[in-house]
């Protein structure tokens, strides 16, 4: 097996991982609804009717109606979620656990009083485990990263597009910088864009501040950031690839937050509009990846660059022949606050672009203070570009990159617009 999922070999045990979570998403969310007294009352009054309100598979509904927790777990349920269902029916954890063992309630309780189930006879088969580890075969076909797109994501660019202002003298030079890009992407539509962006106090408020968020859900609607949602499609994702990446990155020691349900703001939609233009539906799947750059401490450039390298390994170990692009968004220099608002540093921005191309490992060592002083407080968004750059094949020397397009313009609203397209030439 290409990823370490050897936990599947432990007998009588189902480990709740991203795959199980995707399978049981609605089942577990149904369970959560039972934390409200009003919902519990409706459920208990007519279980079938309440279950029918949820987009559950019949197997999932039947498992609950039969009180068959083994079946519910096989269907993606997790015991801590199912405990809410059990509580609504007056079941304790011990009653629920015991119900899965083929014992009566009394037999199970007696077993626990007697010291619990013995590990003897319940170990995994080490011969099977060794066979699983002794399978280093890389997948015969796998996903490849074919390129990277870097771009600023200013909300006013979205507004200019949405309100037909692209030909106005202020905006024309901005959009001209993306003419080549629109042709390039039309000729190189990937299967999946892994889109690195930052949420701007839209999906995540002050109650939760995750550093890295990987979207593992199936789709995400466009956010209303206060002016009504942009008139652009929501995104469809590739939850199977996202689950694979989650597993690979977390095993590589990147402690991600996995999010199945969220809205996506201008940080993600403006780059899509700049590249794909005005479309009914985005022409490829998009996996959202949010980086906290709103509240300090934010991740370092070095951490982002390493994450990009781990991301490449993750994508290339996925056993489907997908064409994947990694996009890094945000920046360039801008400061949206205080007496220094409006700061633009052309020299620093262009040196950043030069080093992003030719010396990304050196650029990754630049500390936050440098970004804040030289690119303005919001210029810190540029650390996200290092994730996309780290995922290119030249970083470990096995491949090469080629600059397809480079563009720089001041201003768009408060921001310097920077844009770069790299082709990733795999060996
Ligand atoms: C602006 C730029 C941003 O990157 C952003 O997230 C919000 C506003 C601006 O220049 O107005
Ligand atoms: Fe931004």
Tab-separated table of C-alpha atoms and ligand atoms in Angstrom:
chain	number	residue	atom	x	y	z
A	1	UNK	CA	0.000	0.000	0.000
A	2	UNK	CA	1.371	3.404	-0.966
A	3	UNK	CA	0.223	5.115	2.218
A	4	UNK	CA	0.482	3.700	5.703
A	5	UNK	CA	-3.049	2.549	6.378
A	6	UNK	CA	-1.861	-0.595	8.121
A	7	UNK	CA	-4.273	0.249	10.937
A	8	UNK	CA	-6.828	-1.449	8.715
A	9	UNK	CA	-5.212	-4.760	9.585
A	10	UNK	CA	-6.058	-4.604	13.294
A	11	UNK	CA	-8.857	-7.151	13.786
A	12	UNK	CA	-12.341	-6.106	14.894
A	13	UNK	CA	-11.427	-2.438	14.475
A	14	UNK	CA	-12.413	0.336	12.078
A	15	UNK	CA	-10.174	3.396	12.130
A	16	UNK	CA	-11.998	6.623	11.386
A	17	UNK	CA	-9.899	8.344	8.717
A	18	UNK	CA	-10.631	10.839	5.943
A	19	UNK	CA	-12.064	8.104	3.752
A	20	UNK	CA	-14.426	6.854	6.451
A	21	UNK	CA	-15.292	10.436	7.308
A	22	UNK	CA	-16.254	11.171	3.691
A	23	UNK	CA	-18.350	8.016	3.605
A	24	UNK	CA	-20.131	8.884	6.844
A	25	UNK	CA	-20.309	12.657	6.524
A	26	UNK	CA	-24.098	13.037	6.533
A	27	UNK	CA	-24.573	10.204	9.001
A	28	UNK	CA	-22.266	11.899	11.488
A	29	UNK	CA	-23.789	15.313	10.862
A	30	UNK	CA	-27.240	13.785	11.475
A	31	UNK	CA	-25.926	12.534	14.830
A	32	UNK	CA	-24.690	16.022	15.685
A	33	UNK	CA	-28.161	17.443	15.061
A	34	UNK	CA	-29.347	15.366	18.041
A	35	UNK	CA	-27.451	17.647	20.394
A	36	UNK	CA	-30.492	19.916	20.194
A	37	UNK	CA	-33.386	18.944	22.423
A	38	UNK	CA	-35.984	19.885	19.827
A	39	UNK	CA	-34.382	17.620	17.205
A	40	UNK	CA	-34.087	14.753	19.689
A	41	UNK	CA	-37.774	14.995	20.452
A	42	UNK	CA	-38.685	14.908	16.759
A	43	UNK	CA	-36.329	11.969	16.146
A	44	UNK	CA	-37.650	9.905	19.040
A	45	UNK	CA	-41.246	10.611	18.026
A	46	UNK	CA	-40.698	9.241	14.485
A	47	UNK	CA	-37.219	7.918	13.770
A	48	UNK	CA	-37.839	7.036	10.130
A	49	UNK	CA	-39.382	10.426	9.342
A	50	UNK	CA	-36.498	12.302	10.938
A	51	UNK	CA	-33.888	10.128	9.199
A	52	UNK	CA	-35.645	10.752	5.884
A	53	UNK	CA	-34.929	14.473	6.273
A	54	UNK	CA	-31.201	13.713	5.857
A	55	UNK	CA	-29.351	12.813	2.650
A	56	UNK	CA	-28.447	9.369	4.004
A	57	UNK	CA	-28.002	6.132	2.109
A	58	UNK	CA	-30.688	3.566	2.904
A	59	UNK	CA	-27.996	1.301	4.439
A	60	UNK	CA	-27.165	4.067	6.884
A	61	UNK	CA	-30.776	4.639	7.888
A	62	UNK	CA	-31.396	0.906	8.232
A	63	UNK	CA	-28.292	0.457	10.399
A	64	UNK	CA	-29.663	2.988	12.867
A	65	UNK	CA	-33.218	1.675	12.769
A	66	UNK	CA	-31.818	-1.812	13.456
A	67	UNK	CA	-29.552	-0.364	16.175
A	68	UNK	CA	-26.726	-2.147	14.370
A	69	UNK	CA	-23.688	-0.065	15.285
A	70	UNK	CA	-21.246	-2.326	13.425
A	71	UNK	CA	-23.188	-1.570	10.257
A	72	UNK	CA	-23.320	2.145	11.105
A	73	UNK	CA	-19.547	2.196	11.591
A	74	UNK	CA	-18.985	0.284	8.348
A	75	UNK	CA	-21.085	3.020	6.742
A	76	UNK	CA	-18.707	5.740	7.964
A	77	UNK	CA	-20.189	6.460	11.390
A	78	UNK	CA	-17.829	7.321	14.229
A	79	UNK	CA	-18.546	6.287	17.794
A	80	UNK	CA	-18.309	9.810	19.270
A	81	UNK	CA	-20.876	11.044	16.774
A	82	UNK	CA	-23.011	7.927	17.166
A	83	UNK	CA	-22.950	8.514	20.925
A	84	UNK	CA	-25.272	11.484	20.304
A	85	UNK	CA	-27.711	9.119	18.584
A	86	UNK	CA	-27.310	6.664	21.466
A	87	UNK	CA	-27.903	9.383	24.045
A	88	UNK	CA	-31.128	10.373	22.300
A	89	UNK	CA	-32.293	6.764	22.743
A	90	UNK	CA	-31.022	6.508	26.318
A	91	UNK	CA	-28.046	4.262	25.535
A	92	UNK	CA	-24.758	4.546	27.441
A	93	UNK	CA	-21.324	4.104	25.890
A	94	UNK	CA	-21.088	0.720	27.589
A	95	UNK	CA	-24.387	-0.418	26.139
A	96	UNK	CA	-23.368	0.788	22.690
A	97	UNK	CA	-19.889	-0.764	22.805
A	98	UNK	CA	-21.253	-4.040	24.135
A	99	UNK	CA	-23.907	-4.181	21.424
A	100	UNK	CA	-21.173	-4.550	18.792
A	101	UNK	CA	-19.530	-7.615	20.354
A	102	UNK	CA	-22.168	-10.291	20.000
A	103	UNK	CA	-22.538	-10.435	23.802
A	104	UNK	CA	-25.533	-9.602	25.917
A	105	UNK	CA	-25.362	-6.402	27.916
A	106	UNK	CA	-24.806	-8.399	31.064
A	107	UNK	CA	-22.083	-10.618	29.583
A	108	UNK	CA	-20.232	-7.548	28.333
A	109	UNK	CA	-20.453	-5.752	31.656
A	110	UNK	CA	-19.239	-8.887	33.441
A	111	UNK	CA	-16.319	-9.133	31.030
A	112	UNK	CA	-15.345	-5.536	31.819
A	113	UNK	CA	-15.675	-6.128	35.556
A	114	UNK	CA	-13.460	-9.165	35.073
A	115	UNK	CA	-10.635	-7.016	33.676
A	116	UNK	CA	-11.812	-6.328	30.135
A	117	UNK	CA	-11.141	-8.084	26.851
A	118	UNK	CA	-7.708	-9.672	26.702
A	119	UNK	CA	-5.180	-8.656	24.051
A	120	UNK	CA	-4.478	-12.382	23.612
A	121	UNK	CA	-6.333	-13.530	20.538
A	122	UNK	CA	-6.906	-9.942	19.483
A	123	UNK	CA	-3.553	-9.008	18.013
A	124	UNK	CA	-3.050	-8.284	14.381
A	125	UNK	CA	-1.524	-10.903	12.160
A	126	UNK	CA	2.102	-9.810	11.904
A	127	UNK	CA	2.713	-11.914	8.819
A	128	UNK	CA	-0.007	-9.928	7.048
A	129	UNK	CA	1.467	-6.675	8.395
A	130	UNK	CA	4.933	-7.501	7.113
A	131	UNK	CA	3.522	-8.416	3.724
A	132	UNK	CA	1.782	-5.015	3.610
A	133	UNK	CA	5.051	-3.202	4.419
A	134	UNK	CA	7.025	-5.333	1.978
A	135	UNK	CA	5.076	-3.840	-0.885
A	136	UNK	CA	7.159	-0.863	-2.016
A	137	UNK	CA	5.719	-0.920	-5.561
A	138	UNK	CA	4.933	2.652	-6.601
A	139	UNK	CA	1.567	2.922	-8.333
A	140	UNK	CA	1.811	2.069	-12.041
A	141	UNK	CA	0.144	5.369	-12.866
A	142	UNK	CA	0.037	8.448	-10.693
A	143	UNK	CA	-0.932	12.116	-10.604
A	144	UNK	CA	1.598	14.694	-11.805
A	145	UNK	CA	2.066	18.374	-11.078
A	146	UNK	CA	2.323	20.156	-14.400
A	147	UNK	CA	2.673	23.767	-13.371
A	148	UNK	CA	2.189	26.584	-10.910
A	149	UNK	CA	0.274	29.835	-11.146
A	150	UNK	CA	1.002	32.724	-8.784
A	151	UNK	CA	-1.241	35.758	-8.597
A	152	UNK	CA	-2.531	38.544	-6.390
A	153	UNK	CA	-6.203	38.189	-5.436
A	154	UNK	CA	-7.467	41.735	-4.776
A	155	UNK	CA	-11.274	41.866	-4.232
A	156	UNK	CA	-11.563	45.030	-6.349
A	157	UNK	CA	-10.350	42.968	-9.338
A	158	UNK	CA	-13.338	40.682	-8.809
A	159	UNK	CA	-15.645	43.695	-8.567
A	160	UNK	CA	-14.175	45.179	-11.783
A	161	UNK	CA	-14.823	41.881	-13.582
A	162	UNK	CA	-18.302	41.473	-12.147
A	163	UNK	CA	-19.336	45.038	-13.007
A	164	UNK	CA	-17.930	45.153	-16.554
A	165	UNK	CA	-15.133	47.631	-15.814
A	166	UNK	CA	-12.252	45.726	-17.390
A	167	UNK	CA	-11.933	48.195	-20.289
A	168	UNK	CA	-11.725	51.279	-18.069
A	169	UNK	CA	-8.319	53.011	-18.176
A	170	UNK	CA	-7.654	52.190	-14.509
A	171	UNK	CA	-8.300	48.465	-14.999
A	172	UNK	CA	-7.257	47.790	-18.592
A	173	UNK	CA	-3.529	47.412	-17.825
A	174	UNK	CA	-4.320	44.977	-14.986
A	175	UNK	CA	-6.376	42.660	-17.178
A	176	UNK	CA	-3.950	42.913	-20.088
A	177	UNK	CA	-1.449	41.219	-17.828
A	178	UNK	CA	-3.697	38.131	-17.800
A	179	UNK	CA	-4.397	37.871	-21.547
A	180	UNK	CA	-1.554	35.426	-22.085
A	181	UNK	CA	-2.591	33.487	-18.985
A	182	UNK	CA	-6.139	32.969	-20.206
A	183	UNK	CA	-4.826	31.472	-23.425
A	184	UNK	CA	-2.243	29.377	-21.570
A	185	UNK	CA	-4.816	27.927	-19.178
A	186	UNK	CA	-7.257	27.266	-22.041
A	187	UNK	CA	-4.509	25.177	-23.646
A	188	UNK	CA	-3.530	23.560	-20.343
A	189	UNK	CA	-6.727	22.950	-18.385
A	190	UNK	CA	-5.715	20.667	-15.513
A	191	UNK	CA	-7.908	18.035	-13.918
A	192	UNK	CA	-7.409	19.634	-10.525
A	193	UNK	CA	-6.146	22.956	-9.209
A	194	UNK	CA	-4.776	22.788	-5.669
A	195	UNK	CA	-5.442	26.399	-4.766
A	196	UNK	CA	-3.473	27.926	-1.899
A	197	UNK	CA	-5.120	31.088	-0.612
A	198	UNK	CA	-6.023	32.793	2.608
A	199	UNK	CA	-9.495	33.239	3.957
A	200	UNK	CA	-10.006	36.883	5.028
A	201	UNK	CA	-12.179	36.620	8.156
A	202	UNK	CA	-14.907	35.077	6.002
A	203	UNK	CA	-15.204	31.322	6.638
A	204	UNK	CA	-13.072	31.550	9.795
A	205	UNK	CA	-13.813	34.191	12.366
A	206	UNK	CA	-12.111	34.907	15.670
A	207	UNK	CA	-13.486	31.695	17.194
A	208	UNK	CA	-11.243	29.345	15.218
A	209	UNK	CA	-7.816	30.199	13.818
A	210	UNK	CA	-6.408	27.161	12.024
A	211	UNK	CA	-2.946	27.589	10.487
A	212	UNK	CA	-3.384	25.285	7.494
A	213	UNK	CA	-6.810	24.172	6.259
A	214	UNK	CA	-7.194	21.479	3.647
A	215	UNK	CA	-10.667	21.277	2.132
A	216	UNK	CA	-11.688	17.614	2.052
A	217	UNK	CA	-15.323	18.205	1.119
A	218	UNK	CA	-17.043	17.730	-2.235
A	219	UNK	CA	-17.972	21.351	-3.012
A	220	UNK	CA	-17.808	24.865	-1.595
A	221	UNK	CA	-20.111	27.805	-2.270
A	222	UNK	CA	-18.966	31.343	-2.989
A	223	UNK	CA	-18.984	33.520	0.129
A	224	UNK	CA	-20.979	36.643	0.761
A	225	UNK	CA	-18.300	39.032	2.048
A	226	UNK	CA	-20.778	41.797	2.698
A	227	UNK	CA	-21.685	42.900	-0.833
A	228	UNK	CA	-23.580	39.712	-1.694
A	229	UNK	CA	-21.796	36.671	-3.148
A	230	UNK	CA	-19.777	37.277	-6.342
A	231	UNK	CA	-21.764	36.048	-9.357
A	232	UNK	CA	-19.331	33.189	-9.959
A	233	UNK	CA	-19.832	29.438	-9.573
A	234	UNK	CA	-18.908	27.656	-6.366
A	235	UNK	CA	-16.152	25.089	-6.682
A	236	UNK	CA	-16.390	21.344	-7.118
A	237	UNK	CA	-13.497	19.526	-5.456
A	238	UNK	CA	-11.901	16.096	-5.694
A	239	UNK	CA	-12.532	14.699	-2.191
A	240	UNK	CA	-10.723	11.451	-2.919
A	241	UNK	CA	-7.484	13.198	-3.917
A	242	UNK	CA	-7.946	15.639	-1.012
A	243	UNK	CA	-8.276	12.736	1.455
A	244	UNK	CA	-5.129	11.190	0.028
A	245	UNK	CA	-3.244	14.488	0.401
A	246	UNK	CA	-4.569	14.886	3.961
A	247	UNK	CA	-3.295	11.468	4.886
A	248	UNK	CA	0.104	11.966	3.241
A	249	UNK	CA	0.741	15.462	4.643
A	250	UNK	CA	-0.339	14.657	8.181
A	251	UNK	CA	1.876	11.569	8.154
A	252	UNK	CA	4.628	13.908	7.002
A	253	UNK	CA	4.101	15.902	10.252
A	254	UNK	CA	2.034	18.803	8.848
A	255	UNK	CA	-0.802	19.153	11.329
A	256	UNK	CA	-3.578	20.253	9.007
A	257	UNK	CA	-7.128	21.222	9.854
A	258	UNK	CA	-9.507	19.345	7.573
A	259	UNK	CA	-12.654	21.189	6.595
A	260	UNK	CA	-15.574	19.661	4.723
A	261	UNK	CA	-17.935	22.607	4.851
A	262	UNK	CA	-16.973	26.220	4.313
A	263	UNK	CA	-17.520	29.136	1.994
A	264	UNK	CA	-14.691	30.427	-0.202
A	265	UNK	CA	-13.904	34.125	-0.467
A	266	UNK	CA	-12.146	36.450	-2.933
A	267	UNK	CA	-8.784	34.910	-2.067
A	268	UNK	CA	-9.869	31.855	-4.044
A	269	UNK	CA	-12.480	33.137	-6.497
A	270	UNK	CA	-10.570	36.140	-7.900
A	271	UNK	CA	-7.616	34.029	-9.147
A	272	UNK	CA	-10.089	31.616	-10.783
A	273	UNK	CA	-11.836	34.517	-12.526
A	274	UNK	CA	-8.549	36.040	-13.666
A	275	UNK	CA	-7.460	32.771	-15.248
A	276	UNK	CA	-10.705	31.241	-16.514
A	277	UNK	CA	-12.770	34.377	-17.132
A	278	UNK	CA	-16.532	34.508	-16.868
A	279	UNK	CA	-17.771	30.903	-16.932
A	280	UNK	CA	-20.932	29.039	-15.909
A	281	UNK	CA	-18.854	26.366	-14.210
A	282	UNK	CA	-15.107	26.220	-13.464
A	283	UNK	CA	-13.559	23.871	-16.015
A	284	UNK	CA	-11.716	21.731	-13.449
A	285	UNK	CA	-11.889	20.528	-9.872
A	286	UNK	CA	-10.462	22.858	-7.211
A	287	UNK	CA	-9.096	21.730	-3.841
A	288	UNK	CA	-9.002	24.716	-1.469
A	289	UNK	CA	-6.053	25.126	0.897
A	290	UNK	CA	-6.210	28.029	3.344
A	291	UNK	CA	-3.208	29.468	5.181
A	292	UNK	CA	-3.673	31.748	8.175
A	293	UNK	CA	-1.982	35.056	7.421
A	294	UNK	CA	-4.519	37.155	9.321
A	295	UNK	CA	-3.524	36.616	12.957
A	296	UNK	CA	0.064	36.187	14.105
A	297	UNK	CA	1.850	33.899	14.512
A	298	UNK	CA	1.527	32.953	10.854
A	299	UNK	CA	3.567	30.136	9.315
A	300	UNK	CA	7.056	30.967	8.117
A	301	UNK	CA	8.152	30.963	4.501
A	302	UNK	CA	10.384	28.009	5.329
A	303	UNK	CA	7.429	26.009	6.691
A	304	UNK	CA	5.347	26.822	3.613
A	305	UNK	CA	8.203	25.834	1.295
A	306	UNK	CA	8.588	22.477	3.074
A	307	UNK	CA	4.859	21.941	2.926
A	308	UNK	CA	5.040	22.431	-0.840
A	309	UNK	CA	7.698	19.743	-1.078
A	310	UNK	CA	5.586	17.331	0.950
A	311	UNK	CA	2.604	18.248	-1.225
A	312	UNK	CA	4.454	17.176	-4.360
A	313	UNK	CA	5.228	13.777	-2.816
A	314	UNK	CA	1.595	13.481	-1.761
A	315	UNK	CA	0.226	14.273	-5.233
A	316	UNK	CA	2.712	12.033	-7.013
A	317	UNK	CA	1.823	9.081	-4.781
A	318	UNK	CA	-1.837	9.303	-5.809
A	319	UNK	CA	-2.600	6.372	-8.078
A	320	UNK	CA	-4.683	8.092	-10.742
A	321	UNK	CA	-3.188	9.787	-13.815
A	322	UNK	CA	-4.372	13.303	-12.984
A	323	UNK	CA	-2.901	16.562	-14.208
A	324	UNK	CA	-2.611	18.842	-11.173
A	325	UNK	CA	-1.603	22.500	-10.964
A	326	UNK	CA	-0.678	24.236	-7.730
A	327	UNK	CA	-1.664	27.887	-7.425
A	328	UNK	CA	-0.268	30.329	-4.877
A	329	UNK	CA	-2.234	33.533	-4.339
A	330	UNK	CA	-2.193	36.818	-2.423
A	331	UNK	CA	0.354	39.643	-2.327
A	332	UNK	CA	2.269	41.457	-3.631
A	333	UNK	CA	3.189	44.475	-1.537
A	334	UNK	CA	0.192	46.024	0.163
A	335	UNK	CA	-0.747	47.462	3.509
A	336	UNK	CA	-4.440	47.897	4.238
A	337	UNK	CA	-4.141	49.536	7.653
A	338	UNK	CA	-2.746	52.413	9.660
A	339	UNK	CA	-0.751	55.460	8.635
A	340	UNK	CA	1.470	53.321	6.377
A	341	UNK	CA	-1.544	52.127	4.286
A	342	UNK	CA	-0.840	52.172	0.545
A	343	UNK	CA	2.769	51.048	0.883
A	344	UNK	CA	4.149	49.691	-2.403
A	345	UNK	CA	7.707	48.457	-2.834
A	346	UNK	CA	8.392	47.697	-6.505
A	347	UNK	CA	11.996	46.853	-5.935
A	348	UNK	CA	11.283	44.342	-3.183
A	349	UNK	CA	8.399	42.778	-5.126
A	350	UNK	CA	10.503	42.282	-8.242
A	351	UNK	CA	13.383	40.874	-6.234
A	352	UNK	CA	10.824	38.472	-4.688
A	353	UNK	CA	9.740	37.352	-8.164
A	354	UNK	CA	13.393	36.932	-9.251
A	355	UNK	CA	14.194	34.826	-6.218
A	356	UNK	CA	10.966	32.864	-6.422
A	357	UNK	CA	12.104	31.742	-9.861
A	358	UNK	CA	15.821	31.274	-9.317
A	359	UNK	CA	16.431	30.878	-5.572
A	360	UNK	CA	13.268	29.648	-3.839
A	361	UNK	CA	15.170	27.868	-1.052
A	362	UNK	CA	16.985	31.098	-0.210
A	363	UNK	CA	13.759	33.108	-0.437
A	364	UNK	CA	12.107	30.678	1.966
A	365	UNK	CA	14.576	31.811	4.670
A	366	UNK	CA	13.285	35.409	4.595
A	367	UNK	CA	11.725	36.170	8.022
A	368	UNK	CA	8.285	37.681	8.594
A	369	UNK	CA	9.767	40.987	9.651
A	370	UNK	CA	11.193	41.461	6.182
A	371	UNK	CA	7.778	40.951	4.589
A	372	UNK	CA	6.055	43.311	6.999
A	373	UNK	CA	8.676	46.047	6.736
A	374	UNK	CA	9.197	45.829	2.987
A	375	UNK	CA	5.935	44.534	1.542
A	376	UNK	CA	3.503	45.971	4.107
A	377	UNK	CA	1.461	44.164	6.728
A	378	UNK	CA	-0.719	42.379	4.155
A	379	UNK	CA	2.271	41.598	1.937
A	380	UNK	CA	2.767	38.620	4.264
A	381	UNK	CA	0.287	36.847	1.963
A	382	UNK	CA	3.323	36.165	-0.234
A	383	UNK	CA	4.480	33.326	2.048
A	384	UNK	CA	1.709	31.278	0.436
A	385	UNK	CA	3.490	31.447	-2.925
A	386	UNK	CA	6.263	29.356	-1.386
A	387	UNK	CA	3.886	26.400	-1.019
A	388	UNK	CA	3.259	26.319	-4.767
A	389	UNK	CA	6.939	26.920	-5.488
A	390	UNK	CA	8.033	24.135	-3.114
A	391	UNK	CA	5.865	21.696	-5.051
A	392	UNK	CA	7.853	22.179	-8.275
A	393	UNK	CA	10.145	19.374	-9.400
A	394	UNK	CA	13.361	21.398	-9.597
A	395	UNK	CA	13.397	21.877	-5.825
A	396	UNK	CA	14.840	18.417	-5.260
A	397	UNK	CA	16.745	18.544	-8.533
A	398	UNK	CA	14.730	15.878	-10.326
A	399	UNK	CA	12.877	18.209	-12.694
A	400	UNK	CA	13.020	21.696	-14.169
A	401	UNK	CA	10.788	24.730	-14.272
A	402	UNK	CA	10.282	27.147	-17.108
A	403	UNK	CA	8.868	30.637	-16.754
A	404	UNK	CA	5.855	30.949	-19.053
A	405	UNK	CA	4.704	34.392	-18.053
A	406	UNK	CA	5.604	37.197	-15.663
A	407	UNK	CA	3.637	40.348	-14.966
A	408	UNK	CA	3.802	43.208	-12.473
A	409	UNK	CA	1.592	46.269	-12.208
A	410	UNK	CA	0.744	48.995	-9.689
A	411	UNK	CA	-1.964	49.499	-8.507
A	412	UNK	CA	-5.094	47.445	-8.096
A	413	UNK	CA	-6.911	49.084	-5.215
A	414	UNK	CA	-4.208	49.184	-2.494
A	415	UNK	CA	-2.050	46.476	-3.975
A	416	UNK	CA	0.783	45.768	-6.370
A	417	UNK	CA	-0.352	43.001	-8.718
A	418	UNK	CA	2.174	40.239	-9.349
A	419	UNK	CA	1.653	37.203	-11.531
A	420	UNK	CA	3.837	34.335	-12.645
A	421	UNK	CA	3.240	31.064	-14.482
A	422	UNK	CA	5.735	28.227	-14.210
A	423	UNK	CA	5.665	25.049	-16.247
A	424	UNK	CA	6.849	22.096	-14.244
A	425	UNK	CA	8.936	19.826	-16.419
A	426	UNK	CA	8.923	16.430	-14.829
A	427	UNK	CA	11.804	14.084	-15.637
B	1	LIG	C1	-7.019	44.338	-1.027
B	1	LIG	C2	-6.042	43.359	-1.275
B	1	LIG	C3	-6.155	42.090	-0.719
B	1	LIG	O1	-5.235	41.095	-0.907
B	1	LIG	C4	-7.223	41.795	0.076
B	1	LIG	O2	-7.305	40.521	0.553
B	1	LIG	C5	-8.191	42.741	0.360
B	1	LIG	C6	-8.086	44.032	-0.190
B	1	LIG	C7	-6.930	45.692	-1.634
B	1	LIG	O3	-5.894	46.068	-2.198
B	1	LIG	O4	-7.917	46.447	-1.593
B	2	LIG	FE1	-5.753	39.158	0.447
